[in-house]
Amino acid sequence: MNFDKILQKPFLISVFVFNIILFGVIVFLLGYVQNLLDSDSRNNLEEIVSQNKNVITSKLLLDLNRLDIISNKISDGLKNKNITKEAELNKFLEDYSKNSIDDSLFLANKDGIAYVEKRIPIDISGRRYFKLAIDGISNISERTISRINGEYIFVGSVPLYYDNKIIGTIQKIYTEKQMNELFAASLFSSKGYMYVINSEGYIILHTKHINCALKSDNYFRDVYEYGNAEAVRKMKEDIKANKSGFMENVVNGEKTFSAYTPIEQVHDWYLVTSVPTDVIAENGNVVMKIFYMVMVALVLIFLVSICYFAWNKRRQKRTLEKIAFVDNVTGGNTYNKFLVDVQELLNKSTDKQFYVLNFDVDNFKYINNFYGFACGDKILRQIYNSVNSWMQPG
């Protein structure tokens, strides 16, 4: 009935509004929890990058310190021989290189003339690692091509002092394999991977990983091609300011977290560590799944409760209507139901006239007295069914 529908509207509106509020709260909670997990993952990754940098830096500095020790020994040897002339100094450096049992070590004078493998003199004055060392900066070079065998190598270089002056440099050659082993690290069950890049983004080293199958030799260019131009811009700004940073990226369809930091002890090198988000936040993902399951369970419980409440309310309404509007003897309408139906009919049809037919059964009480109430009720039902069969719709 219209009256009943009107009564139901506030309830339906309340349920609808409550559902919207509940949905909004769930979405907010899910977003909040996800942000907490992402923040925790970011902090973990940045801490791991810092630890990796410290380990790698320690290894690099250990090798450079070894070169410094050799450099100090050579300086002591020069002092013992009391060499002062430049020609004598150069001859000493040449002889030392030729007599060295370690083929990976070679010396160069201040003019950049060095004796490397097979002790052939070559000019390294144009090499960046030599220029930095001759200026007093110990360093390890970027990947370069050997003039001897054409293979990729790295060169560690430190200044050589005598009488408080730099008279040359001492170098150690690292093969690409040796340098990769130096940087080898197991990250998140081998699912993480690392790059070493310079300030211009060119890749110096990288771990062996499927996601390191590079499109180019420049990390900036690769990230840009993955569609993350904003991350490239921020990364360039951070590197220019010699700052650490963090970015999210999508590599081969997989969302990753990447953190980068300068390796201060190695000139112009930066360490980039990348890890898939589902790996670094594995425990967090389990928590999120449990959270989703709990939320779904709560929503289902709420919906079932609402449905049960609505069903129970409807059942109670039908029970009350039956008590008020259904005659318990004939199963037909009561007088109260008649009044409600008449009122609705008059409200709908104000331009029509209606008539009321009323009749009674004379001396009906004698039937109840002589034959009993069960017989009387049966006769009343028969009368009701007969009259009801004559009725037309409306």
Short mmCIF file of C-alpha atoms in Angstrom, two decimals:
data_model
loop_
_atom_site.label_atom_id
_atom_site.label_comp_id
_atom_site.label_asym_id
_atom_site.label_seq_id
_atom_site.Cartn_x
_atom_site.Cartn_y
_atom_site.Cartn_z
CA MET A 1 0.00 0.00 0.00
CA ASN A 2 1.11 3.59 -0.60
CA PHE A 3 0.89 4.35 3.08
CA ASP A 4 3.22 1.47 3.87
CA LYS A 5 5.67 2.53 1.13
CA ILE A 6 5.81 6.01 2.58
CA LEU A 7 6.55 4.53 5.99
CA GLN A 8 9.36 2.45 4.48
CA LYS A 9 11.11 5.36 2.73
CA PRO A 10 12.96 6.75 5.80
CA PHE A 11 14.25 3.27 6.58
CA LEU A 12 15.45 2.68 3.00
CA ILE A 13 17.09 6.12 2.88
CA SER A 14 18.82 5.43 6.22
CA VAL A 15 20.13 2.09 4.95
CA PHE A 16 21.36 3.70 1.70
CA VAL A 17 23.12 6.55 3.53
CA PHE A 18 24.66 4.14 6.02
CA ASN A 19 25.98 1.97 3.18
CA ILE A 20 27.59 4.99 1.52
CA ILE A 21 29.22 6.04 4.81
CA LEU A 22 30.41 2.47 5.46
CA PHE A 23 31.84 2.20 1.96
CA GLY A 24 33.63 5.54 2.36
CA VAL A 25 35.10 4.49 5.73
CA ILE A 26 36.31 1.18 4.25
CA VAL A 27 37.93 2.92 1.26
CA PHE A 28 39.59 5.44 3.60
CA LEU A 29 40.89 2.70 5.90
CA LEU A 30 42.20 0.66 2.98
CA GLY A 31 43.98 3.70 1.56
CA TYR A 32 45.37 4.62 4.96
CA VAL A 33 46.69 1.11 5.61
CA GLN A 34 48.17 0.93 2.09
CA ASN A 35 49.93 4.26 2.62
CA LEU A 36 51.36 2.99 5.91
CA LEU A 37 52.65 -0.14 4.19
CA ASP A 38 54.12 1.86 1.30
CA SER A 39 55.80 4.21 3.77
CA ASP A 40 57.18 1.27 5.72
CA SER A 41 58.39 -0.35 2.48
CA ARG A 42 60.05 2.89 1.44
CA ASN A 43 61.86 3.22 4.78
CA ASN A 44 63.01 -0.40 4.61
CA LEU A 45 64.30 0.01 1.07
CA GLU A 46 66.12 3.26 1.86
CA GLU A 47 67.74 1.58 4.87
CA ILE A 48 68.80 -1.38 2.73
CA VAL A 49 70.23 0.92 0.06
CA SER A 50 72.21 2.72 2.74
CA GLN A 51 73.53 -0.59 4.07
CA ASN A 52 74.45 -1.77 0.58
CA LYS A 53 76.24 1.50 -0.07
CA ASN A 54 78.21 1.11 3.14
CA VAL A 55 79.21 -2.45 2.24
CA ILE A 56 80.20 -1.49 -1.31
CA THR A 57 82.00 1.64 -0.13
CA SER A 58 83.93 -0.40 2.42
CA LYS A 59 85.05 -2.82 -0.30
CA LEU A 60 86.09 0.00 -2.62
CA LEU A 61 87.89 1.92 0.10
CA LEU A 62 89.66 -1.25 1.17
CA ASP A 63 91.11 -1.62 -2.33
CA LEU A 64 91.98 2.08 -2.54
CA ASN A 65 93.62 1.84 0.90
CA ARG A 66 95.75 -1.00 -0.39
CA LEU A 67 96.88 1.28 -3.20
CA ASP A 68 97.62 3.98 -0.64
CA ILE A 69 99.78 1.53 1.31
CA ILE A 70 101.72 0.68 -1.85
CA SER A 71 102.00 4.39 -2.59
CA ASN A 72 103.47 5.01 0.88
CA LYS A 73 105.97 2.18 0.42
CA ILE A 74 107.11 3.65 -2.89
CA SER A 75 107.47 7.08 -1.25
CA ASP A 76 109.59 5.53 1.49
CA GLY A 77 111.73 3.82 -1.16
CA LEU A 78 112.30 7.14 -2.88
CA LYS A 79 113.32 8.76 0.38
CA ASN A 80 115.79 5.99 1.14
CA LYS A 81 117.42 6.44 -2.25
CA ASN A 82 117.35 10.20 -1.87
CA ILE A 83 116.18 10.69 -5.44
CA THR A 84 115.64 14.33 -6.35
CA LYS A 85 115.92 14.67 -10.12
CA GLU A 86 112.80 14.26 -12.22
CA ALA A 87 114.52 11.90 -14.67
CA GLU A 88 115.60 9.68 -11.81
CA LEU A 89 112.05 9.71 -10.42
CA ASN A 90 110.59 8.69 -13.74
CA LYS A 91 113.20 5.93 -14.10
CA PHE A 92 112.36 4.63 -10.62
CA LEU A 93 108.64 4.51 -11.43
CA GLU A 94 109.34 2.75 -14.72
CA ASP A 95 111.57 0.15 -13.07
CA TYR A 96 109.05 -0.42 -10.29
CA SER A 97 106.30 -1.10 -12.84
CA LYS A 98 108.47 -3.47 -14.83
CA ASN A 99 109.55 -5.42 -11.76
CA SER A 100 106.11 -5.62 -10.15
CA ILE A 101 104.81 -9.19 -9.78
CA ASP A 102 101.21 -7.96 -9.94
CA ASP A 103 100.29 -7.31 -13.58
CA SER A 104 97.17 -5.44 -12.49
CA LEU A 105 99.29 -2.69 -10.87
CA PHE A 106 101.05 0.06 -12.82
CA LEU A 107 102.52 3.48 -12.07
CA ALA A 108 102.44 6.69 -14.03
CA ASN A 109 104.58 9.80 -13.72
CA LYS A 110 103.14 13.25 -13.42
CA ASP A 111 103.08 13.57 -17.23
CA GLY A 112 100.81 10.54 -17.53
CA ILE A 113 103.37 8.12 -18.97
CA ALA A 114 102.60 4.66 -17.56
CA TYR A 115 103.89 1.12 -17.95
CA VAL A 116 101.10 -1.45 -17.97
CA GLU A 117 100.88 -5.07 -19.04
CA LYS A 118 103.99 -6.17 -20.99
CA ARG A 119 105.46 -2.92 -19.65
CA ILE A 120 104.69 -0.99 -22.81
CA PRO A 121 104.69 2.77 -22.12
CA ILE A 122 101.33 4.41 -22.79
CA ASP A 123 100.03 7.89 -22.26
CA ILE A 124 97.12 8.06 -19.78
CA SER A 125 97.29 11.79 -19.23
CA GLY A 126 93.89 12.20 -20.88
CA ARG A 127 92.20 9.63 -18.67
CA ARG A 128 89.83 11.04 -16.10
CA TYR A 129 91.01 8.71 -13.32
CA PHE A 130 94.59 9.98 -13.82
CA LYS A 131 93.53 13.64 -13.82
CA LEU A 132 91.63 13.17 -10.54
CA ALA A 133 94.50 11.28 -8.89
CA ILE A 134 97.10 13.82 -10.01
CA ASP A 135 94.86 16.44 -8.35
CA GLY A 136 94.96 14.42 -5.12
CA ILE A 137 91.60 12.63 -5.45
CA SER A 138 91.64 8.86 -5.03
CA ASN A 139 89.01 7.33 -7.32
CA ILE A 140 87.81 4.39 -9.36
CA SER A 141 87.13 4.98 -13.03
CA GLU A 142 84.00 4.31 -14.98
CA ARG A 143 83.98 1.31 -17.27
CA THR A 144 86.59 1.88 -19.97
CA ILE A 145 88.18 -0.12 -22.78
CA SER A 146 91.65 -1.53 -22.22
CA ARG A 147 94.26 -0.38 -24.75
CA ILE A 148 96.04 -3.70 -24.33
CA ASN A 149 93.33 -6.31 -25.02
CA GLY A 150 90.24 -4.25 -25.86
CA GLU A 151 88.25 -5.63 -22.91
CA TYR A 152 86.14 -3.61 -20.51
CA ILE A 153 88.05 -2.68 -17.36
CA PHE A 154 87.88 -0.39 -14.34
CA VAL A 155 90.88 1.43 -12.95
CA GLY A 156 91.48 2.45 -9.35
CA SER A 157 93.88 5.36 -9.05
CA VAL A 158 95.58 7.13 -6.10
CA PRO A 159 98.18 9.91 -5.98
CA LEU A 160 101.85 9.11 -5.39
CA TYR A 161 103.57 11.56 -3.01
CA TYR A 162 107.23 12.38 -2.52
CA ASP A 163 108.48 15.23 -0.38
CA ASN A 164 104.84 16.37 0.10
CA LYS A 165 104.37 16.73 -3.65
CA ILE A 166 102.43 14.57 -6.10
CA ILE A 167 104.97 13.06 -8.48
CA GLY A 168 102.70 10.55 -10.18
CA THR A 169 99.93 8.04 -9.64
CA ILE A 170 99.53 4.36 -8.94
CA GLN A 171 96.74 2.34 -10.60
CA LYS A 172 95.10 -1.04 -10.21
CA ILE A 173 93.14 -2.69 -13.02
CA TYR A 174 89.85 -4.46 -12.26
CA THR A 175 88.22 -6.69 -14.84
CA GLU A 176 84.47 -6.31 -15.36
CA LYS A 177 83.97 -9.67 -13.66
CA GLN A 178 85.98 -8.57 -10.62
CA MET A 179 84.01 -5.35 -10.32
CA ASN A 180 80.68 -7.17 -10.65
CA GLU A 181 81.76 -9.53 -7.87
CA LEU A 182 82.71 -6.52 -5.79
CA PHE A 183 79.17 -5.19 -6.18
CA ALA A 184 77.40 -8.53 -5.93
CA ALA A 185 74.66 -8.59 -3.31
CA SER A 186 71.62 -10.74 -2.67
CA LEU A 187 68.60 -8.51 -2.38
CA PHE A 188 65.24 -9.86 -1.22
CA SER A 189 65.86 -13.48 -2.23
CA SER A 190 67.57 -12.35 -5.44
CA LYS A 191 64.43 -10.55 -6.60
CA GLY A 192 65.98 -7.12 -6.10
CA TYR A 193 68.61 -5.63 -8.37
CA MET A 194 71.11 -2.77 -8.40
CA TYR A 195 72.64 -0.27 -10.78
CA VAL A 196 75.67 1.92 -10.44
CA ILE A 197 75.33 5.02 -12.59
CA ASN A 198 77.14 8.32 -13.00
CA SER A 199 75.65 11.79 -12.72
CA GLU A 200 74.58 11.72 -16.37
CA GLY A 201 72.71 8.47 -15.91
CA TYR A 202 75.10 6.23 -17.82
CA ILE A 203 75.16 2.71 -16.37
CA ILE A 204 78.54 1.68 -15.00
CA LEU A 205 77.52 -1.64 -13.45
CA HIS A 206 74.36 -3.61 -12.84
CA THR A 207 73.43 -6.93 -11.27
CA LYS A 208 72.35 -9.87 -13.39
CA HIS A 209 68.56 -9.77 -13.35
CA ILE A 210 65.74 -10.08 -15.88
CA ASN A 211 64.70 -6.48 -15.25
CA CYS A 212 68.24 -5.33 -15.99
CA ALA A 213 67.80 -6.27 -19.63
CA LEU A 214 68.39 -2.66 -20.59
CA LYS A 215 66.98 -0.87 -23.58
CA SER A 216 69.98 1.46 -23.61
CA ASP A 217 73.16 2.24 -21.69
CA ASN A 218 71.51 5.16 -19.88
CA TYR A 219 69.32 4.64 -16.81
CA PHE A 220 67.52 7.98 -17.21
CA ARG A 221 66.55 7.10 -20.76
CA ASP A 222 65.21 3.70 -19.74
CA VAL A 223 63.10 5.08 -16.90
CA TYR A 224 61.79 7.77 -19.23
CA GLU A 225 60.79 5.14 -21.79
CA TYR A 226 58.93 3.27 -19.06
CA GLY A 227 56.71 6.37 -18.85
CA ASN A 228 58.05 7.98 -15.69
CA ALA A 229 59.30 11.35 -16.88
CA GLU A 230 58.58 13.03 -13.52
CA ALA A 231 60.74 10.47 -11.68
CA VAL A 232 63.61 11.16 -14.09
CA ARG A 233 63.31 14.91 -13.53
CA LYS A 234 63.35 14.54 -9.72
CA MET A 235 66.21 12.03 -9.83
CA LYS A 236 68.34 14.39 -11.91
CA GLU A 237 67.67 17.22 -9.44
CA ASP A 238 68.59 15.01 -6.45
CA ILE A 239 71.79 13.78 -8.11
CA LYS A 240 72.74 17.33 -9.02
CA ALA A 241 72.29 18.25 -5.35
CA ASN A 242 74.16 15.07 -4.29
CA LYS A 243 71.07 13.87 -2.39
CA SER A 244 69.45 10.49 -1.87
CA GLY A 245 66.00 9.90 -3.26
CA PHE A 246 63.14 7.50 -3.87
CA MET A 247 60.77 6.79 -6.74
CA GLU A 248 58.05 4.38 -7.88
CA ASN A 249 58.29 2.90 -11.32
CA VAL A 250 56.74 0.21 -13.53
CA VAL A 251 59.24 -2.17 -15.15
CA ASN A 252 57.97 -4.88 -17.50
CA GLY A 253 54.49 -4.43 -16.09
CA GLU A 254 55.70 -4.85 -12.51
CA LYS A 255 55.46 -2.03 -9.97
CA THR A 256 58.79 -1.38 -8.27
CA PHE A 257 60.24 0.82 -5.56
CA SER A 258 63.66 2.31 -6.33
CA ALA A 259 65.98 4.17 -3.98
CA TYR A 260 69.19 5.92 -5.01
CA THR A 261 72.08 7.43 -3.10
CA PRO A 262 75.50 8.86 -3.93
CA ILE A 263 78.62 6.81 -3.21
CA GLU A 264 80.54 9.72 -1.77
CA GLN A 265 83.90 7.99 -1.60
CA VAL A 266 83.83 7.19 -5.32
CA HIS A 267 83.79 10.21 -7.57
CA ASP A 268 80.48 10.71 -9.44
CA TRP A 269 78.99 7.26 -8.69
CA TYR A 270 75.42 6.65 -7.57
CA LEU A 271 73.85 3.43 -6.31
CA VAL A 272 70.29 2.59 -7.42
CA THR A 273 68.46 -0.34 -5.80
CA SER A 274 65.11 -1.53 -7.17
CA VAL A 275 62.74 -4.06 -5.65
CA PRO A 276 59.24 -5.18 -6.76
CA THR A 277 56.64 -3.85 -4.36
CA ASP A 278 55.07 -7.26 -3.80
CA VAL A 279 58.46 -8.55 -2.60
CA ILE A 280 59.53 -5.78 -0.25
CA ALA A 281 56.05 -5.58 1.25
CA GLU A 282 55.36 -9.32 1.27
CA ASN A 283 54.25 -9.36 4.91
CA GLY A 284 52.36 -6.15 4.36
CA ASN A 285 50.55 -7.71 1.42
CA VAL A 286 49.47 -10.58 3.67
CA VAL A 287 48.17 -8.04 6.17
CA MET A 288 46.30 -6.23 3.40
CA LYS A 289 44.75 -9.48 2.18
CA ILE A 290 43.62 -10.29 5.71
CA PHE A 291 42.33 -6.73 6.04
CA TYR A 292 40.39 -7.07 2.77
CA MET A 293 38.94 -10.39 3.92
CA VAL A 294 37.86 -8.91 7.24
CA MET A 295 36.30 -5.93 5.49
CA VAL A 296 34.45 -8.17 3.03
CA ALA A 297 33.27 -10.37 5.90
CA LEU A 298 32.02 -7.32 7.82
CA VAL A 299 30.20 -6.01 4.75
CA LEU A 300 28.61 -9.41 4.15
CA ILE A 301 27.61 -9.68 7.80
CA PHE A 302 26.14 -6.20 7.63
CA LEU A 303 24.21 -6.95 4.43
CA VAL A 304 22.92 -10.25 5.81
CA SER A 305 21.89 -8.45 8.99
CA ILE A 306 20.08 -5.76 7.00
CA CYS A 307 18.35 -8.38 4.84
CA TYR A 308 17.35 -10.37 7.92
CA PHE A 309 16.12 -7.22 9.63
CA ALA A 310 14.08 -6.22 6.58
CA TRP A 311 12.70 -9.76 6.19
CA ASN A 312 11.82 -9.99 9.87
CA LYS A 313 10.20 -6.58 9.80
CA ARG A 314 8.16 -7.56 6.75
CA ARG A 315 7.14 -10.84 8.40
CA GLN A 316 6.05 -9.01 11.53
CA LYS A 317 4.13 -6.56 9.40
CA ARG A 318 2.36 -9.39 7.60
CA THR A 319 1.55 -10.99 10.94
CA LEU A 320 0.11 -7.74 12.27
CA GLU A 321 -1.82 -7.14 9.06
CA LYS A 322 -3.21 -10.66 9.27
CA ILE A 323 -4.35 -10.07 12.83
CA ALA A 324 -5.91 -6.70 11.95
CA PHE A 325 -7.21 -7.33 8.42
CA VAL A 326 -7.87 -11.08 8.05
CA ASP A 327 -10.95 -12.70 9.64
CA ASN A 328 -9.89 -15.83 11.47
CA VAL A 329 -13.10 -17.69 10.62
CA THR A 330 -13.69 -16.99 6.92
CA GLY A 331 -10.14 -16.02 5.92
CA GLY A 332 -11.61 -12.91 4.30
CA ASN A 333 -11.24 -9.21 5.09
CA THR A 334 -12.23 -7.78 8.43
CA TYR A 335 -14.28 -4.66 8.98
CA ASN A 336 -11.05 -2.70 9.64
CA LYS A 337 -9.70 -3.80 6.27
CA PHE A 338 -12.96 -2.75 4.69
CA LEU A 339 -12.59 0.75 6.14
CA VAL A 340 -9.00 1.08 4.83
CA ASP A 341 -9.97 -0.16 1.34
CA VAL A 342 -12.95 2.18 1.17
CA GLN A 343 -10.80 5.15 2.13
CA GLU A 344 -8.26 4.33 -0.61
CA LEU A 345 -11.03 3.85 -3.18
CA LEU A 346 -12.59 7.19 -2.32
CA ASN A 347 -9.21 8.95 -2.48
CA LYS A 348 -8.53 7.54 -5.96
CA SER A 349 -12.01 8.08 -7.43
CA THR A 350 -13.37 11.41 -6.23
CA ASP A 351 -15.72 11.76 -9.25
CA LYS A 352 -17.56 8.48 -8.80
CA GLN A 353 -20.42 7.32 -6.58
CA PHE A 354 -20.41 4.07 -4.60
CA TYR A 355 -22.96 2.03 -2.72
CA VAL A 356 -22.65 -0.12 0.35
CA LEU A 357 -24.53 -3.43 0.57
CA ASN A 358 -25.01 -4.79 4.06
CA PHE A 359 -26.78 -8.00 5.02
CA ASP A 360 -27.12 -10.30 8.02
CA VAL A 361 -28.09 -13.95 8.65
CA ASP A 362 -31.19 -14.15 10.77
CA ASN A 363 -31.30 -16.49 13.75
CA PHE A 364 -27.72 -17.66 13.09
CA LYS A 365 -27.20 -18.19 16.79
CA TYR A 366 -29.59 -21.16 16.68
CA ILE A 367 -27.24 -22.96 14.30
CA ASN A 368 -24.37 -22.49 16.76
CA ASN A 369 -26.57 -23.67 19.62
CA PHE A 370 -27.96 -26.79 17.91
CA TYR A 371 -25.06 -27.83 15.64
CA GLY A 372 -22.05 -26.28 17.35
CA PHE A 373 -19.65 -23.48 16.49
CA ALA A 374 -17.63 -25.63 14.08
CA CYS A 375 -20.72 -26.10 11.93
CA GLY A 376 -21.60 -22.43 12.26
CA ASP A 377 -18.07 -21.41 11.16
CA LYS A 378 -18.35 -23.78 8.16
CA ILE A 379 -21.61 -22.15 7.10
CA LEU A 380 -20.07 -18.67 7.47
CA ARG A 381 -17.15 -19.69 5.23
CA GLN A 382 -19.58 -21.08 2.65
CA ILE A 383 -21.56 -17.83 2.66
CA TYR A 384 -18.30 -15.82 2.32
CA ASN A 385 -17.05 -17.93 -0.59
CA SER A 386 -20.40 -17.67 -2.38
CA VAL A 387 -20.58 -13.88 -2.03
CA ASN A 388 -16.89 -13.53 -2.94
CA SER A 389 -17.42 -15.55 -6.14
CA TRP A 390 -20.01 -13.05 -7.29
CA MET A 391 -17.69 -10.10 -6.91
CA GLN A 392 -16.04 -8.48 -9.93
CA PRO A 393 -12.61 -6.75 -9.95
CA GLY A 394 -12.83 -3.37 -8.24
#
